[in-house]
Amino acid sequence: MKVKMLFAVLLFQICTLVGAQARIVHLSVAASMTDAFNAITAGFTAQHPEAEFQPNFASSGSLAKQIEQGAPADIYVSANPKWMKYLLEKQLIEPGTDRVFAYNKLVFVGEKKATDLSMQSLATLDRIALGSPQNVPAGQYARQAMEHVGVYTTLEQEKKLVMAKDVRQALLYADRGEVDGAFVYRTDALLATNAIILFTVPDTLYDRVSYPMALTITGAQNALAKEFYAYLTSPEAIAILNKYGFESN
């Protein structure tokens, strides 16, 4: 009898644990989508009170490396296709689920007094922040634009470039006045307290900023994650993306 009771208790605990895990959705999302995703998950939770989200916001490259190393993730959202392709090649993304669902633009922000700046006049500044091009898509786009107009090498050699861990940190540097300006996404610039958009980087200087999303291999086994994945392209989610300055298909 004691053995049966012990087995019943153990079975109940296992079922409870499995049920709790089934309600959790692990998100690995590009830092530039932090506020939009917090609003989107709130909208989904209003319809699905049982859902529990555990978001991880960081640079796309850092997130991809974390997923590769076994970090829990049901849905991955990158700020460029490069890191999505990286995980696809590692066979960590559910085939057929990767798709672009939002777009952004690159801008240069800083103090109001420097309103006559352009890409060609960046060399007149002393400190320019950007996300590290090694891991941060916004930094990769910024480098691409600067290389296109021929100023990147000079700025790098003169040690005028301040590398940030992600686009939000680059924005923070500019907002605090710790740098003369920073390359960030338009959606991030809208959140600044002090810094303003000094100029929009011409679209012809860099690849279009696109946000691919996908279910991971483990996420494809999570029914709630699959529901949320579908919700990300719903009219409600798209309206939230637009509210935060993102463009959609």
mmCIF file of C-alpha atoms in Angstrom:
data_model
loop_
_atom_site.group_PDB
_atom_site.id
_atom_site.type_symbol
_atom_site.label_atom_id
_atom_site.label_comp_id
_atom_site.label_asym_id
_atom_site.label_seq_id
_atom_site.Cartn_x
_atom_site.Cartn_y
_atom_site.Cartn_z
ATOM 1 C CA MET A 1 0.000 0.000 0.000
ATOM 2 C CA LYS A 2 2.795 2.420 0.919
ATOM 3 C CA VAL A 3 4.508 1.696 -2.392
ATOM 4 C CA LYS A 4 1.296 2.461 -4.291
ATOM 5 C CA MET A 5 0.795 5.697 -2.382
ATOM 6 C CA LEU A 6 4.387 6.720 -2.999
ATOM 7 C CA PHE A 7 3.991 5.957 -6.699
ATOM 8 C CA ALA A 8 0.765 7.985 -6.852
ATOM 9 C CA VAL A 9 2.424 10.976 -5.176
ATOM 10 C CA LEU A 10 5.401 10.724 -7.515
ATOM 11 C CA LEU A 11 3.132 10.495 -10.552
ATOM 12 C CA PHE A 12 1.171 13.548 -9.372
ATOM 13 C CA GLN A 13 4.377 15.550 -8.924
ATOM 14 C CA ILE A 14 5.597 14.590 -12.388
ATOM 15 C CA CYS A 15 2.277 15.560 -13.972
ATOM 16 C CA THR A 16 2.297 18.864 -12.100
ATOM 17 C CA LEU A 17 5.844 19.592 -13.256
ATOM 18 C CA VAL A 18 5.050 18.713 -16.873
ATOM 19 C CA GLY A 19 1.929 20.872 -16.733
ATOM 20 C CA ALA A 20 3.891 23.814 -15.373
ATOM 21 C CA GLN A 21 6.566 23.437 -18.040
ATOM 22 C CA ALA A 22 3.894 23.316 -20.751
ATOM 23 C CA ARG A 23 2.730 26.795 -19.696
ATOM 24 C CA ILE A 24 6.191 28.344 -20.011
ATOM 25 C CA VAL A 25 7.420 29.916 -23.240
ATOM 26 C CA HIS A 26 11.107 30.819 -23.408
ATOM 27 C CA LEU A 27 11.830 33.777 -25.691
ATOM 28 C CA SER A 28 15.218 34.822 -27.081
ATOM 29 C CA VAL A 29 14.614 38.234 -28.641
ATOM 30 C CA ALA A 30 16.853 40.948 -30.103
ATOM 31 C CA ALA A 31 17.320 43.774 -27.581
ATOM 32 C CA SER A 32 15.812 46.370 -29.920
ATOM 33 C CA MET A 33 12.455 44.619 -29.610
ATOM 34 C CA THR A 34 12.313 44.657 -25.802
ATOM 35 C CA ASP A 35 9.443 47.102 -25.337
ATOM 36 C CA ALA A 36 7.409 45.866 -28.285
ATOM 37 C CA PHE A 37 7.684 42.256 -27.132
ATOM 38 C CA ASN A 38 6.748 43.096 -23.567
ATOM 39 C CA ALA A 39 3.563 44.655 -24.937
ATOM 40 C CA ILE A 40 2.909 41.740 -27.304
ATOM 41 C CA THR A 41 3.322 39.120 -24.576
ATOM 42 C CA ALA A 42 0.966 41.127 -22.352
ATOM 43 C CA GLY A 43 -1.627 41.058 -25.120
ATOM 44 C CA PHE A 44 -1.241 37.314 -25.553
ATOM 45 C CA THR A 45 -1.423 36.669 -21.805
ATOM 46 C CA ALA A 46 -4.698 38.590 -21.648
ATOM 47 C CA GLN A 47 -6.128 35.947 -23.980
ATOM 48 C CA HIS A 48 -4.188 33.043 -22.443
ATOM 49 C CA PRO A 49 -3.928 33.623 -18.664
ATOM 50 C CA GLU A 50 -2.185 30.284 -18.256
ATOM 51 C CA ALA A 51 0.816 31.425 -20.315
ATOM 52 C CA GLU A 52 4.084 32.317 -18.593
ATOM 53 C CA PHE A 53 6.857 33.980 -20.569
ATOM 54 C CA GLN A 54 10.534 33.892 -19.715
ATOM 55 C CA PRO A 55 12.143 36.427 -22.073
ATOM 56 C CA ASN A 56 15.831 36.872 -22.732
ATOM 57 C CA PHE A 57 16.662 40.176 -24.449
ATOM 58 C CA ALA A 58 20.200 40.624 -25.777
ATOM 59 C CA SER A 59 22.147 41.073 -28.988
ATOM 60 C CA SER A 60 21.150 38.642 -31.736
ATOM 61 C CA GLY A 61 24.607 37.100 -31.882
ATOM 62 C CA SER A 62 24.819 36.552 -28.133
ATOM 63 C CA LEU A 63 21.389 34.914 -28.128
ATOM 64 C CA ALA A 64 22.320 32.618 -31.005
ATOM 65 C CA LYS A 65 25.480 31.506 -29.202
ATOM 66 C CA GLN A 66 23.486 30.910 -25.998
ATOM 67 C CA ILE A 67 20.965 28.753 -27.864
ATOM 68 C CA GLU A 68 23.823 26.821 -29.445
ATOM 69 C CA GLN A 69 25.206 26.177 -25.956
ATOM 70 C CA GLY A 70 21.876 24.806 -24.726
ATOM 71 C CA ALA A 71 20.087 27.826 -23.257
ATOM 72 C CA PRO A 72 16.295 27.297 -23.156
ATOM 73 C CA ALA A 73 14.548 28.971 -26.089
ATOM 74 C CA ASP A 74 11.257 28.201 -27.802
ATOM 75 C CA ILE A 75 11.189 31.215 -30.125
ATOM 76 C CA TYR A 76 14.161 33.132 -31.502
ATOM 77 C CA VAL A 77 13.877 36.649 -32.945
ATOM 78 C CA SER A 78 16.967 38.126 -34.601
ATOM 79 C CA ALA A 79 17.645 41.662 -35.802
ATOM 80 C CA ASN A 80 19.160 40.330 -39.023
ATOM 81 C CA PRO A 81 19.106 37.122 -41.107
ATOM 82 C CA LYS A 82 22.765 36.271 -40.425
ATOM 83 C CA TRP A 83 22.235 34.786 -36.977
ATOM 84 C CA MET A 84 19.024 33.023 -37.974
ATOM 85 C CA LYS A 85 20.980 31.356 -40.775
ATOM 86 C CA TYR A 86 23.661 30.449 -38.231
ATOM 87 C CA LEU A 87 21.167 28.532 -36.080
ATOM 88 C CA LEU A 88 19.537 26.960 -39.130
ATOM 89 C CA GLU A 89 22.920 25.588 -40.159
ATOM 90 C CA LYS A 90 23.358 24.235 -36.628
ATOM 91 C CA GLN A 91 19.955 22.505 -37.039
ATOM 92 C CA LEU A 92 18.567 24.255 -33.958
ATOM 93 C CA ILE A 93 15.655 25.922 -35.784
ATOM 94 C CA GLU A 94 12.490 24.072 -36.778
ATOM 95 C CA PRO A 95 12.605 23.873 -40.599
ATOM 96 C CA GLY A 96 10.071 26.037 -42.395
ATOM 97 C CA THR A 97 9.298 28.312 -39.433
ATOM 98 C CA ASP A 98 11.816 31.104 -40.075
ATOM 99 C CA ARG A 99 10.171 34.187 -41.563
ATOM 100 C CA VAL A 100 10.651 37.962 -41.547
ATOM 101 C CA PHE A 101 7.873 39.719 -39.655
ATOM 102 C CA ALA A 102 9.189 43.257 -39.030
ATOM 103 C CA TYR A 103 11.550 45.921 -40.359
ATOM 104 C CA ASN A 104 13.440 48.882 -38.887
ATOM 105 C CA LYS A 105 15.627 51.831 -39.916
ATOM 106 C CA LEU A 106 19.048 53.018 -38.778
ATOM 107 C CA VAL A 107 19.423 56.542 -37.368
ATOM 108 C CA PHE A 108 22.126 58.603 -35.673
ATOM 109 C CA VAL A 109 21.224 60.191 -32.342
ATOM 110 C CA GLY A 110 22.924 62.741 -30.126
ATOM 111 C CA GLU A 111 22.630 66.151 -28.526
ATOM 112 C CA LYS A 112 20.454 68.817 -30.094
ATOM 113 C CA LYS A 113 23.386 71.158 -30.758
ATOM 114 C CA ALA A 114 24.815 68.883 -33.466
ATOM 115 C CA THR A 115 21.936 69.115 -35.928
ATOM 116 C CA ASP A 116 24.010 69.697 -39.084
ATOM 117 C CA LEU A 117 25.642 66.271 -39.117
ATOM 118 C CA SER A 118 25.636 63.711 -41.916
ATOM 119 C CA MET A 119 27.402 60.437 -42.645
ATOM 120 C CA GLN A 120 30.162 62.338 -44.422
ATOM 121 C CA SER A 121 30.863 64.642 -41.454
ATOM 122 C CA LEU A 122 31.163 61.975 -38.744
ATOM 123 C CA ALA A 123 34.938 62.460 -38.679
ATOM 124 C CA THR A 124 34.384 65.812 -36.959
ATOM 125 C CA LEU A 125 33.159 63.983 -33.837
ATOM 126 C CA ASP A 126 35.343 62.530 -31.086
ATOM 127 C CA ARG A 127 33.263 59.618 -29.743
ATOM 128 C CA ILE A 128 30.705 57.599 -31.693
ATOM 129 C CA ALA A 129 28.853 54.661 -30.134
ATOM 130 C CA LEU A 130 27.604 51.608 -31.975
ATOM 131 C CA GLY A 131 26.836 48.031 -31.090
ATOM 132 C CA SER A 132 29.857 45.787 -31.545
ATOM 133 C CA PRO A 133 29.657 44.624 -35.192
ATOM 134 C CA GLN A 134 30.851 41.195 -34.109
ATOM 135 C CA ASN A 135 27.566 40.357 -32.359
ATOM 136 C CA VAL A 136 25.185 43.301 -32.724
ATOM 137 C CA PRO A 137 23.244 43.654 -35.996
ATOM 138 C CA ALA A 138 22.745 47.407 -35.479
ATOM 139 C CA GLY A 139 26.512 47.729 -35.276
ATOM 140 C CA GLN A 140 26.935 45.655 -38.421
ATOM 141 C CA TYR A 141 24.539 47.911 -40.314
ATOM 142 C CA ALA A 142 26.310 51.006 -38.951
ATOM 143 C CA ARG A 143 29.701 49.694 -40.008
ATOM 144 C CA GLN A 144 28.329 48.855 -43.449
ATOM 145 C CA ALA A 145 27.007 52.409 -43.853
ATOM 146 C CA MET A 146 30.257 54.001 -42.659
ATOM 147 C CA GLU A 147 32.316 51.801 -44.953
ATOM 148 C CA HIS A 148 30.044 52.757 -47.833
ATOM 149 C CA VAL A 149 30.920 56.447 -47.424
ATOM 150 C CA GLY A 150 34.570 55.713 -46.605
ATOM 151 C CA VAL A 151 34.820 56.884 -42.992
ATOM 152 C CA TYR A 152 34.892 53.652 -40.967
ATOM 153 C CA THR A 153 38.621 52.891 -41.223
ATOM 154 C CA THR A 154 39.592 56.443 -40.291
ATOM 155 C CA LEU A 155 37.262 56.514 -37.285
ATOM 156 C CA GLU A 156 38.527 53.116 -36.139
ATOM 157 C CA GLN A 157 42.195 54.057 -36.501
ATOM 158 C CA GLU A 158 41.627 57.286 -34.588
ATOM 159 C CA LYS A 159 39.889 55.270 -31.841
ATOM 160 C CA LYS A 160 36.715 57.318 -32.076
ATOM 161 C CA LEU A 161 34.400 54.296 -32.080
ATOM 162 C CA VAL A 162 32.888 53.192 -28.755
ATOM 163 C CA MET A 163 31.626 49.608 -28.903
ATOM 164 C CA ALA A 164 28.457 48.739 -26.978
ATOM 165 C CA LYS A 165 27.210 45.292 -25.993
ATOM 166 C CA ASP A 166 23.871 45.943 -27.725
ATOM 167 C CA VAL A 167 21.894 48.737 -29.358
ATOM 168 C CA ARG A 168 20.237 49.782 -26.091
ATOM 169 C CA GLN A 169 23.619 50.406 -24.483
ATOM 170 C CA ALA A 170 24.666 52.523 -27.469
ATOM 171 C CA LEU A 171 21.492 54.571 -27.018
ATOM 172 C CA LEU A 172 22.220 54.959 -23.300
ATOM 173 C CA TYR A 173 25.690 56.333 -24.022
ATOM 174 C CA ALA A 174 24.178 58.995 -26.291
ATOM 175 C CA ASP A 175 21.311 59.762 -23.932
ATOM 176 C CA ARG A 176 23.740 60.376 -21.054
ATOM 177 C CA GLY A 177 26.000 62.526 -23.202
ATOM 178 C CA GLU A 178 28.904 60.106 -22.788
ATOM 179 C CA VAL A 179 29.449 60.121 -26.560
ATOM 180 C CA ASP A 180 28.875 62.686 -29.292
ATOM 181 C CA GLY A 181 26.406 60.421 -31.024
ATOM 182 C CA ALA A 182 25.327 56.827 -31.584
ATOM 183 C CA PHE A 183 23.964 54.595 -34.306
ATOM 184 C CA VAL A 184 20.686 53.022 -33.166
ATOM 185 C CA TYR A 185 17.425 51.867 -34.651
ATOM 186 C CA ARG A 186 14.651 54.388 -35.142
ATOM 187 C CA THR A 187 12.495 52.443 -32.680
ATOM 188 C CA ASP A 188 15.156 52.823 -29.971
ATOM 189 C CA ALA A 189 15.596 56.529 -30.683
ATOM 190 C CA LEU A 190 11.928 57.073 -29.859
ATOM 191 C CA LEU A 191 12.689 55.939 -26.284
ATOM 192 C CA ALA A 192 15.480 58.455 -25.646
ATOM 193 C CA THR A 193 15.065 61.031 -22.889
ATOM 194 C CA ASN A 194 17.663 63.575 -23.985
ATOM 195 C CA ALA A 195 19.151 62.487 -27.296
ATOM 196 C CA ILE A 196 17.360 63.267 -30.540
ATOM 197 C CA ILE A 197 17.587 61.910 -34.080
ATOM 198 C CA LEU A 198 20.270 63.977 -35.815
ATOM 199 C CA PHE A 199 19.849 62.243 -39.156
ATOM 200 C CA THR A 200 18.405 59.104 -40.699
ATOM 201 C CA VAL A 201 21.024 56.921 -42.360
ATOM 202 C CA PRO A 202 20.204 56.650 -46.098
ATOM 203 C CA ASP A 203 18.669 53.269 -46.928
ATOM 204 C CA THR A 204 21.087 52.842 -49.836
ATOM 205 C CA LEU A 205 24.067 52.580 -47.473
ATOM 206 C CA TYR A 206 23.120 49.359 -45.680
ATOM 207 C CA ASP A 207 21.037 46.214 -46.040
ATOM 208 C CA ARG A 208 17.419 46.526 -45.009
ATOM 209 C CA VAL A 209 17.001 45.922 -41.277
ATOM 210 C CA SER A 210 14.801 42.849 -41.100
ATOM 211 C CA TYR A 211 13.670 40.776 -38.122
ATOM 212 C CA PRO A 212 13.298 37.056 -38.803
ATOM 213 C CA MET A 213 11.580 34.899 -36.207
ATOM 214 C CA ALA A 214 11.379 31.125 -35.853
ATOM 215 C CA LEU A 215 10.487 28.262 -33.592
ATOM 216 C CA THR A 216 13.459 26.370 -32.249
ATOM 217 C CA ILE A 217 13.548 22.591 -32.406
ATOM 218 C CA THR A 218 12.378 22.436 -28.781
ATOM 219 C CA GLY A 219 9.833 25.209 -29.308
ATOM 220 C CA ALA A 220 8.162 23.187 -32.042
ATOM 221 C CA GLN A 221 7.249 20.668 -29.320
ATOM 222 C CA ASN A 222 5.653 23.340 -27.115
ATOM 223 C CA ALA A 223 1.984 23.842 -28.025
ATOM 224 C CA LEU A 224 1.765 27.230 -26.305
ATOM 225 C CA ALA A 225 4.935 28.436 -28.038
ATOM 226 C CA LYS A 226 3.400 27.466 -31.376
ATOM 227 C CA GLU A 227 0.278 29.467 -30.520
ATOM 228 C CA PHE A 228 2.362 32.506 -29.626
ATOM 229 C CA TYR A 229 4.402 32.113 -32.811
ATOM 230 C CA ALA A 230 1.160 32.344 -34.809
ATOM 231 C CA TYR A 231 0.018 35.311 -32.692
ATOM 232 C CA LEU A 232 3.126 37.290 -33.689
ATOM 233 C CA THR A 233 1.669 37.836 -37.163
ATOM 234 C CA SER A 234 -1.862 38.589 -35.950
ATOM 235 C CA PRO A 235 -3.454 42.030 -36.474
ATOM 236 C CA GLU A 236 -3.121 42.686 -32.724
ATOM 237 C CA ALA A 237 0.627 41.994 -32.685
ATOM 238 C CA ILE A 238 1.236 43.944 -35.897
ATOM 239 C CA ALA A 239 -0.600 46.952 -34.433
ATOM 240 C CA ILE A 240 1.740 46.849 -31.422
ATOM 241 C CA LEU A 241 4.811 46.613 -33.657
ATOM 242 C CA ASN A 242 3.630 49.635 -35.624
ATOM 243 C CA LYS A 243 2.968 51.542 -32.399
ATOM 244 C CA TYR A 244 6.600 51.057 -31.405
ATOM 245 C CA GLY A 245 7.870 52.251 -34.777
ATOM 246 C CA PHE A 246 8.471 48.971 -36.572
ATOM 247 C CA GLU A 247 7.357 48.369 -40.135
ATOM 248 C CA SER A 248 5.544 45.171 -41.061
ATOM 249 C CA ASN A 249 4.727 43.268 -44.217
#
